[in-house]
Amino acid sequence: MQELILSNRQIEDICKKIAKEIDLTIQDEKKTPVVIGVLKGGVNYMLDLIKYIESPILTDYIQISSWEGMQSTGIIHLKKDLTLDIEDRTIILVDDVIDSGYSYQYLKSFISQKYKPKNIYVTCLIDKQAERKIEVKIDFPGYILKEPKFLMGYGLDYKEYGRNIGYVYVPDKEEIDGYDDIIANGK
Ligand code: IMP
Ligand code: MG
């Protein structure tokens, strides 16, 4: 059986709450802030979140990868760079989950070194604290998960499956085996 972690309704409430906090933080910015979604997992959260931000913002996307199947490889690659010039602007980085913290560390240092933004704030839908490897400062955490669980849905995938599901849950073995079968059969 699936274990529900966040329903669509809970996700919507988180988006509204975080958008308010972001609005308060960016309301006096001189240059328009840029909200950056981390592909692919952060996109579902990004698109729902920005609907509730009332201040003017720009949006952009960046893609990295470090996960394979159910675990992080620890080695991070940049797959897609930004398209806007974000120098001197305030950045809000939006990701689905912060787990080990390695992606966070990579993204913050890559963006600040290459683009020299004014500052970088970070929000994630789920702050998965159990397997944190490095200290991270999450400015706007959504939901805090203390137990080490593998999650799917709402951007979170198992071998690219499940991103389209509207809520976040812990899959059971049967579901995981089902995806492995699909892949093994080349479907
Ligand atoms: P970190 O680098 O270990 O902090 O992992 C961050 C990224 O790994 C997240 O942005 C997700 O894309 C992915 N990730 C972390 N935990 C999970 C999970 O439980 N299910 C699916 N993907 C995850
Ligand atoms: Mg991600």
Coordinates of N, CA and C and ligand atoms in Angstrom, one line a residue:
M1 N 0.8 -1.2 0.0 CA 0.0 0.0 0.0 C 0.9 1.3 0.0
Q2 N 0.4 2.3 -0.7 CA 1.1 3.5 -0.7 C 0.9 4.2 0.6
E3 N 1.9 5.0 1.0 CA 1.8 5.8 2.2 C 1.8 7.3 1.8
L4 N 0.7 7.9 2.1 CA 0.5 9.3 1.7 C 1.4 10.3 2.5
I5 N 2.2 11.1 1.9 CA 3.0 12.1 2.7 C 2.4 13.5 2.6
L6 N 2.0 13.9 1.3 CA 1.4 15.2 1.2 C 0.3 15.1 0.1
S7 N -0.9 15.4 0.5 CA -2.0 15.5 -0.4 C -1.9 16.7 -1.3
N8 N -2.7 16.7 -2.4 CA -2.7 17.9 -3.3 C -3.1 19.1 -2.5
R9 N -4.1 19.0 -1.6 CA -4.6 20.1 -0.8 C -3.5 20.6 0.1
Q10 N -2.7 19.7 0.7 CA -1.6 20.2 1.6 C -0.6 20.9 0.8
I11 N -0.3 20.4 -0.4 CA 0.7 21.0 -1.3 C 0.3 22.4 -1.6
E12 N -1.0 22.6 -1.9 CA -1.5 23.9 -2.3 C -1.4 24.9 -1.1
D13 N -1.7 24.4 0.1 CA -1.5 25.2 1.3 C -0.1 25.7 1.5
I14 N 0.8 24.7 1.3 CA 2.3 25.0 1.4 C 2.6 26.1 0.4
C15 N 2.2 25.9 -0.9 CA 2.5 26.9 -1.9 C 2.0 28.3 -1.5
K16 N 0.8 28.4 -1.0 CA 0.3 29.7 -0.6 C 1.1 30.3 0.5
K17 N 1.4 29.5 1.5 CA 2.2 30.0 2.6 C 3.6 30.5 2.2
I18 N 4.3 29.7 1.4 CA 5.6 30.0 1.0 C 5.6 31.2 0.1
A19 N 4.6 31.3 -0.8 CA 4.5 32.5 -1.7 C 4.4 33.8 -0.9
K20 N 3.6 33.7 0.1 CA 3.5 34.9 1.0 C 4.8 35.3 1.6
E21 N 5.6 34.3 2.1 CA 6.9 34.6 2.7 C 7.8 35.2 1.7
I22 N 7.8 34.6 0.5 CA 8.6 35.1 -0.6 C 8.2 36.6 -0.9
D23 N 6.9 36.8 -1.1 CA 6.5 38.2 -1.4 C 7.0 39.2 -0.3
L24 N 7.0 38.8 1.0 CA 7.5 39.7 2.0 C 9.0 39.9 1.9
T25 N 9.7 38.9 1.5 CA 11.1 39.0 1.3 C 11.5 39.8 0.1
I26 N 10.8 39.8 -0.9 CA 11.3 40.4 -2.2 C 10.6 41.8 -2.5
Q27 N 9.7 42.2 -1.6 CA 8.8 43.3 -1.9 C 9.6 44.6 -2.2
D28 N 10.8 44.8 -1.6 CA 11.5 46.1 -1.8 C 12.7 45.9 -2.7
E29 N 12.7 44.9 -3.5 CA 13.9 44.7 -4.4 C 13.8 45.8 -5.5
K30 N 15.0 46.3 -5.8 CA 15.0 47.3 -6.9 C 15.0 46.6 -8.3
K31 N 15.7 45.5 -8.4 CA 15.7 44.8 -9.6 C 14.8 43.6 -9.5
T32 N 14.1 43.2 -10.5 CA 13.1 42.1 -10.5 C 13.8 40.8 -10.1
P33 N 13.3 40.2 -9.0 CA 13.9 38.9 -8.6 C 13.7 37.8 -9.7
V34 N 14.5 36.7 -9.6 CA 14.3 35.6 -10.6 C 14.1 34.3 -9.8
V35 N 13.0 33.7 -10.1 CA 12.6 32.4 -9.4 C 13.2 31.3 -10.4
I36 N 14.0 30.5 -9.9 CA 14.7 29.5 -10.7 C 14.2 28.1 -10.3
G37 N 13.6 27.3 -11.2 CA 13.2 26.0 -10.9 C 14.3 25.0 -11.3
V38 N 14.4 24.0 -10.4 CA 15.4 22.9 -10.6 C 14.7 21.8 -11.3
L39 N 15.1 21.6 -12.6 CA 14.5 20.5 -13.4 C 15.1 19.1 -13.0
K40 N 14.3 18.0 -13.1 CA 13.0 18.1 -13.5 C 12.1 18.1 -12.3
G41 N 12.5 17.6 -11.2 CA 11.7 17.3 -10.0 C 11.1 18.6 -9.4
G42 N 11.8 19.7 -9.5 CA 11.3 21.0 -8.9 C 10.2 21.7 -9.6
V43 N 9.9 21.2 -10.9 CA 9.0 21.9 -11.8 C 7.5 22.0 -11.3
N44 N 7.0 20.9 -10.8 CA 5.6 20.8 -10.3 C 5.4 21.8 -9.2
Y45 N 6.3 21.8 -8.3 CA 6.3 22.8 -7.1 C 6.4 24.2 -7.6
M46 N 7.4 24.4 -8.5 CA 7.7 25.8 -9.0 C 6.4 26.4 -9.7
L47 N 5.7 25.6 -10.5 CA 4.6 26.1 -11.3 C 3.4 26.4 -10.4
D48 N 3.2 25.6 -9.3 CA 2.1 25.9 -8.4 C 2.5 27.1 -7.5
L49 N 3.7 27.1 -7.1 CA 4.2 28.2 -6.2 C 4.1 29.6 -6.8
I50 N 4.5 29.7 -8.0 CA 4.6 31.1 -8.6 C 3.2 31.7 -8.9
K51 N 2.2 30.8 -9.0 CA 0.8 31.3 -9.2 C 0.4 32.2 -8.0
Y52 N 1.0 32.0 -6.8 CA 0.6 32.7 -5.6 C 1.5 33.9 -5.3
I53 N 2.6 34.0 -6.0 CA 3.5 35.2 -5.8 C 3.0 36.4 -6.5
E54 N 2.8 37.5 -5.7 CA 2.1 38.6 -6.3 C 3.1 39.7 -6.8
S55 N 4.3 39.7 -6.3 CA 5.3 40.7 -6.8 C 5.7 40.3 -8.2
P56 N 6.2 41.3 -9.0 CA 6.8 40.9 -10.3 C 8.0 40.0 -10.1
I57 N 8.0 39.0 -10.9 CA 9.2 38.1 -10.9 C 9.6 37.7 -12.3
L58 N 10.8 37.2 -12.5 CA 11.2 36.5 -13.7 C 11.4 35.1 -13.4
T59 N 11.3 34.2 -14.4 CA 11.5 32.8 -14.1 C 12.6 32.2 -15.1
D60 N 13.3 31.2 -14.5 CA 14.2 30.5 -15.4 C 14.4 29.1 -14.8
Y61 N 15.1 28.2 -15.5 CA 15.2 26.8 -15.1 C 16.7 26.4 -15.2
I62 N 17.1 25.5 -14.4 CA 18.4 24.9 -14.4 C 18.2 23.4 -14.2
Q63 N 19.1 22.6 -14.8 CA 19.0 21.2 -14.6 C 20.3 20.5 -14.3
I64 N 20.2 19.7 -13.2 CA 21.4 19.0 -12.8 C 21.0 17.5 -12.6
S65 N 21.9 16.6 -12.5 CA 21.5 15.3 -12.2 C 22.5 14.6 -11.3
S66 N 22.0 13.9 -10.3 CA 22.9 13.1 -9.5 C 22.2 11.8 -9.0
W67 N 20.9 11.7 -9.2 CA 20.2 10.5 -8.8 C 20.0 9.5 -9.8
E68 N 20.2 8.2 -9.4 CA 19.8 7.1 -10.3 C 19.0 6.1 -9.5
G69 N 17.8 5.9 -10.0 CA 16.9 5.0 -9.3 C 16.5 5.5 -7.9
M70 N 16.9 4.8 -6.9 CA 16.5 5.2 -5.6 C 17.6 5.8 -4.7
Q71 N 18.7 6.2 -5.4 CA 19.7 6.8 -4.5 C 20.6 7.9 -5.3
S72 N 21.2 8.7 -4.5 CA 22.0 9.8 -5.1 C 23.4 9.2 -5.4
T73 N 23.9 9.5 -6.6 CA 25.3 9.0 -6.9 C 26.3 9.9 -6.3
G74 N 26.0 11.1 -5.8 CA 26.9 12.0 -5.2 C 27.7 12.8 -6.2
I75 N 27.7 12.4 -7.5 CA 28.4 13.1 -8.5 C 27.4 13.9 -9.3
I76 N 27.6 15.3 -9.3 CA 26.6 16.1 -9.9 C 27.1 16.7 -11.2
H77 N 26.2 16.6 -12.2 CA 26.5 17.2 -13.6 C 25.5 18.3 -13.8
L78 N 26.0 19.4 -14.5 CA 25.1 20.4 -15.0 C 24.6 19.9 -16.3
K79 N 23.2 19.9 -16.5 CA 22.7 19.4 -17.8 C 22.1 20.5 -18.6
K80 N 21.6 21.6 -17.9 CA 21.0 22.7 -18.6 C 21.3 24.0 -17.8
D81 N 21.9 25.0 -18.4 CA 22.2 26.2 -17.7 C 21.1 27.2 -17.8
L82 N 21.2 28.3 -17.1 CA 20.2 29.4 -17.1 C 20.2 30.1 -18.5
T83 N 19.1 30.8 -18.7 CA 19.1 31.6 -20.0 C 19.1 33.1 -19.7
L84 N 18.7 33.5 -18.5 CA 18.7 35.0 -18.2 C 20.0 35.4 -17.6
D85 N 20.3 36.7 -17.7 CA 21.5 37.2 -17.0 C 21.0 37.7 -15.6
I86 N 21.3 37.0 -14.6 CA 20.8 37.2 -13.2 C 21.7 38.1 -12.3
E87 N 22.7 38.7 -12.9 CA 23.7 39.4 -12.1 C 22.9 40.5 -11.3
D88 N 23.3 40.6 -10.0 CA 22.8 41.6 -9.1 C 21.3 41.4 -8.8
R89 N 20.7 40.4 -9.2 CA 19.3 40.1 -8.9 C 19.2 39.1 -7.7
T90 N 18.1 39.2 -7.0 CA 17.8 38.3 -5.9 C 17.2 37.0 -6.6
I91 N 17.7 35.9 -6.1 CA 17.3 34.6 -6.7 C 16.5 33.8 -5.7
I92 N 15.5 33.1 -6.1 CA 14.8 32.1 -5.3 C 14.9 30.8 -6.0
L93 N 15.7 29.9 -5.4 CA 15.9 28.6 -6.0 C 14.8 27.6 -5.5
V94 N 14.1 27.0 -6.5 CA 13.0 26.1 -6.1 C 13.3 24.7 -6.4
D95 N 13.3 23.8 -5.4 CA 13.5 22.4 -5.7 C 12.4 21.5 -5.0
D96 N 12.3 20.3 -5.4 CA 11.3 19.4 -4.9 C 11.8 19.0 -3.4
V97 N 13.0 18.4 -3.4 CA 13.4 17.8 -2.1 C 14.9 18.2 -1.9
I98 N 15.2 18.5 -0.6 CA 16.6 18.6 -0.3 C 16.9 17.4 0.7
D99 N 17.8 16.6 0.2 CA 18.1 15.3 0.9 C 19.5 15.3 1.5
S100 N 20.5 14.9 0.8 CA 21.9 14.9 1.3 C 22.3 16.4 1.4
G101 N 21.8 17.2 0.5 CA 22.3 18.6 0.5 C 23.3 18.9 -0.6
Y102 N 23.8 17.8 -1.3 CA 24.9 18.0 -2.3 C 24.4 18.8 -3.5
S103 N 23.1 18.6 -3.9 CA 22.6 19.4 -5.1 C 22.5 20.8 -4.7
Y104 N 22.0 21.1 -3.5 CA 21.9 22.5 -3.0 C 23.3 23.2 -3.0
Q105 N 24.3 22.4 -2.5 CA 25.6 23.0 -2.4 C 26.2 23.3 -3.8
Y106 N 26.0 22.4 -4.7 CA 26.5 22.5 -6.1 C 25.8 23.7 -6.7
L107 N 24.4 23.8 -6.6 CA 23.7 24.8 -7.3 C 24.0 26.2 -6.7
K108 N 24.1 26.3 -5.4 CA 24.4 27.6 -4.8 C 25.8 28.1 -5.2
S109 N 26.8 27.2 -5.2 CA 28.1 27.7 -5.6 C 28.2 27.9 -7.1
F110 N 27.6 27.1 -7.9 CA 27.7 27.3 -9.4 C 27.1 28.6 -9.7
I111 N 25.8 28.9 -9.2 CA 25.1 30.1 -9.6 C 25.8 31.3 -9.1
S112 N 26.3 31.3 -7.8 CA 26.9 32.5 -7.3 C 28.2 32.8 -8.0
Q113 N 29.0 31.8 -8.3 CA 30.3 32.0 -8.9 C 30.2 32.5 -10.4
K114 N 29.3 31.8 -11.1 CA 29.1 32.2 -12.5 C 28.4 33.5 -12.8
Y115 N 27.3 33.7 -12.0 CA 26.4 34.8 -12.3 C 26.4 36.0 -11.3
K116 N 27.1 35.9 -10.2 CA 27.1 37.0 -9.2 C 25.8 37.6 -8.9
P117 N 24.8 36.8 -8.5 CA 23.5 37.4 -8.1 C 23.7 38.2 -6.8
K118 N 22.6 39.0 -6.5 CA 22.7 39.7 -5.3 C 22.7 38.8 -4.0
N119 N 21.7 37.9 -4.1 CA 21.7 36.8 -3.0 C 20.8 35.7 -3.5
I120 N 21.0 34.5 -2.9 CA 20.2 33.3 -3.3 C 19.4 32.8 -2.1
Y121 N 18.1 32.8 -2.2 CA 17.2 32.2 -1.2 C 16.8 30.8 -1.8
V122 N 16.5 29.9 -0.9 CA 16.2 28.5 -1.3 C 14.9 28.1 -0.7
T123 N 14.0 27.5 -1.5 CA 12.8 26.8 -1.0 C 12.7 25.4 -1.6
C124 N 12.2 24.5 -0.8 CA 12.0 23.2 -1.3 C 10.6 22.7 -0.7
L125 N 9.9 21.9 -1.5 CA 8.7 21.4 -1.0 C 8.9 20.5 0.2
I126 N 9.9 19.6 0.2 CA 10.2 18.7 1.3 C 11.6 18.8 1.7
D127 N 11.8 19.0 3.0 CA 13.1 19.1 3.6 C 13.3 17.7 4.3
K128 N 14.0 16.8 3.6 CA 14.2 15.4 4.0 C 15.5 15.4 4.9
Q129 N 15.3 15.4 6.2 CA 16.4 15.7 7.1 C 17.3 14.5 7.5
A130 N 16.7 13.3 7.3 CA 17.3 12.1 7.8 C 18.7 11.8 7.3
E131 N 18.9 12.1 6.0 CA 20.2 11.7 5.4 C 21.0 12.9 4.9
R132 N 20.9 14.0 5.6 CA 21.6 15.2 5.3 C 23.1 14.9 5.5
K133 N 23.9 15.2 4.5 CA 25.4 15.0 4.6 C 26.2 16.3 4.9
I134 N 25.6 17.4 4.5 CA 26.2 18.7 4.7 C 25.2 19.7 5.3
E135 N 25.7 20.7 6.0 CA 24.8 21.7 6.5 C 24.2 22.5 5.4
V136 N 22.9 22.8 5.4 CA 22.3 23.6 4.4 C 21.4 24.6 5.1
K137 N 21.2 25.8 4.5 CA 20.2 26.7 5.1 C 19.1 26.9 4.1
I138 N 18.0 26.3 4.5 CA 16.8 26.4 3.6 C 15.9 27.5 4.1
D139 N 15.8 28.6 3.3 CA 15.1 29.8 3.8 C 13.6 29.5 3.9
F140 N 13.0 28.8 3.0 CA 11.6 28.6 3.0 C 11.3 27.1 2.8
P141 N 11.4 26.3 3.9 CA 11.1 24.8 3.7 C 9.6 24.6 3.7
G142 N 9.1 23.7 2.9 CA 7.7 23.4 2.9 C 7.4 22.4 4.0
Y143 N 7.5 21.2 3.7 CA 7.2 20.1 4.7 C 8.5 19.5 5.2
I144 N 8.6 19.3 6.5 CA 9.8 18.6 7.1 C 9.6 17.2 7.3
L145 N 10.4 16.3 6.6 CA 10.3 14.9 6.8 C 11.5 14.4 7.6
K146 N 11.2 13.8 8.7 CA 12.4 13.4 9.6 C 12.9 12.0 9.3
E147 N 12.0 11.1 8.8 CA 12.4 9.7 8.5 C 13.0 9.6 7.1
P148 N 13.9 8.6 7.0 CA 14.5 8.4 5.7 C 13.6 7.6 4.8
K149 N 12.8 8.2 3.9 CA 11.8 7.5 3.1 C 12.1 7.9 1.6
F150 N 11.9 6.9 0.7 CA 11.9 7.2 -0.7 C 10.6 7.6 -1.2
L151 N 10.5 8.8 -1.8 CA 9.2 9.4 -2.1 C 9.0 9.4 -3.7
M152 N 7.8 9.4 -4.0 CA 7.4 9.6 -5.4 C 6.2 10.5 -5.5
G153 N 6.0 11.0 -6.8 CA 4.8 11.9 -7.1 C 5.1 13.3 -7.0
Y154 N 4.4 14.1 -7.8 CA 4.5 15.6 -7.8 C 5.9 16.0 -8.1
G155 N 6.5 15.5 -9.2 CA 7.8 15.8 -9.6 C 8.9 14.8 -9.2
L156 N 8.6 14.1 -8.1 CA 9.5 13.1 -7.6 C 9.4 11.7 -8.4
D157 N 10.5 11.2 -8.8 CA 10.3 10.0 -9.7 C 11.1 8.8 -9.2
Y158 N 10.6 7.6 -9.7 CA 11.5 6.4 -9.7 C 11.8 6.1 -11.1
K159 N 13.0 6.2 -11.5 CA 13.5 6.0 -12.9 C 12.6 6.7 -13.9
E160 N 12.3 7.9 -13.6 CA 11.5 8.8 -14.4 C 10.0 8.6 -14.4
Y161 N 9.5 7.6 -13.6 CA 8.1 7.4 -13.5 C 7.5 8.1 -12.3
G162 N 6.3 8.5 -12.4 CA 5.6 9.1 -11.2 C 5.6 10.6 -11.0
R163 N 6.3 11.3 -11.9 CA 6.4 12.8 -11.7 C 5.0 13.4 -11.9
N164 N 4.1 12.8 -12.7 CA 2.8 13.4 -13.0 C 1.8 13.2 -11.9
I165 N 2.1 12.4 -10.9 CA 1.1 12.1 -9.9 C 0.9 13.4 -9.0
G166 N -0.3 13.7 -8.6 CA -0.6 15.0 -8.0 C -0.3 15.1 -6.5
Y167 N 0.2 14.1 -5.9 CA 0.5 14.1 -4.5 C 1.8 13.4 -4.2
V168 N 2.3 13.5 -3.0 CA 3.6 12.9 -2.7 C 3.4 11.7 -1.8
Y169 N 4.0 10.5 -2.1 CA 3.8 9.3 -1.3 C 5.0 8.4 -1.3
V170 N 4.9 7.4 -0.4 CA 6.0 6.4 -0.4 C 5.4 5.2 -1.2
P171 N 6.1 4.8 -2.3 CA 5.6 3.7 -3.1 C 5.8 2.4 -2.3
D172 N 5.0 1.4 -2.6 CA 5.3 0.0 -2.1 C 6.1 -0.8 -3.1
K173 N 6.6 -2.0 -2.6 CA 7.5 -2.8 -3.4 C 6.8 -3.2 -4.8
E174 N 5.5 -3.5 -4.7 CA 4.8 -3.9 -5.9 C 4.8 -2.8 -7.0
E175 N 4.7 -1.6 -6.6 CA 4.7 -0.5 -7.6 C 6.1 -0.4 -8.2
I176 N 7.1 -0.4 -7.3 CA 8.5 -0.3 -7.8 C 8.8 -1.4 -8.8
D177 N 8.4 -2.7 -8.4 CA 8.6 -3.8 -9.3 C 7.9 -3.7 -10.6
G178 N 6.7 -3.0 -10.5 CA 5.9 -2.8 -11.7 C 6.7 -1.9 -12.7
Y179 N 7.3 -0.8 -12.2 CA 8.1 0.1 -13.1 C 9.3 -0.7 -13.6
D180 N 9.9 -1.5 -12.8 CA 11.1 -2.2 -13.2 C 10.7 -3.2 -14.4
D181 N 9.5 -3.8 -14.3 CA 9.0 -4.7 -15.3 C 8.8 -3.9 -16.6
I182 N 8.2 -2.8 -16.5 CA 7.9 -1.9 -17.7 C 9.2 -1.6 -18.4
I183 N 10.2 -1.3 -17.6 CA 11.5 -0.9 -18.2 C 12.2 -2.1 -18.8
A184 N 12.1 -3.2 -18.1 CA 12.8 -4.5 -18.5 C 12.2 -4.9 -19.9
N185 N 10.9 -4.7 -20.0 CA 10.2 -5.1 -21.2 C 10.3 -4.0 -22.3
G186 N 11.0 -3.0 -22.1 CA 11.3 -1.9 -23.1 C 10.0 -1.2 -23.5
K187 N 9.1 -1.1 -22.6 CA 7.8 -0.4 -22.9 C 7.8 1.1 -22.6
Ligands
IMP1 P1 20.3 15.8 -2.7 O1 21.4 16.2 -3.6 O2 20.7 14.4 -2.0 O3 19.9 16.8 -1.6 O4 19.1 15.4 -3.5 C1 18.3 16.3 -4.1 C2 17.6 15.7 -5.3 O5 17.5 14.3 -5.3 C3 16.2 16.2 -5.3 O6 16.1 17.5 -5.8 C4 15.4 15.2 -6.0 O7 15.4 15.4 -7.4 C5 16.2 13.9 -5.7 N1 15.6 13.2 -4.6 C6 15.9 13.3 -3.3 N2 15.1 12.4 -2.5 C7 14.2 11.8 -3.4 C8 13.2 10.9 -3.3 O8 12.8 10.4 -2.2 N3 12.6 10.5 -4.4 C9 12.9 10.9 -5.6 N4 13.9 11.8 -5.8 C10 14.6 12.3 -4.7
MG2 MG 15.5 17.7 -7.8

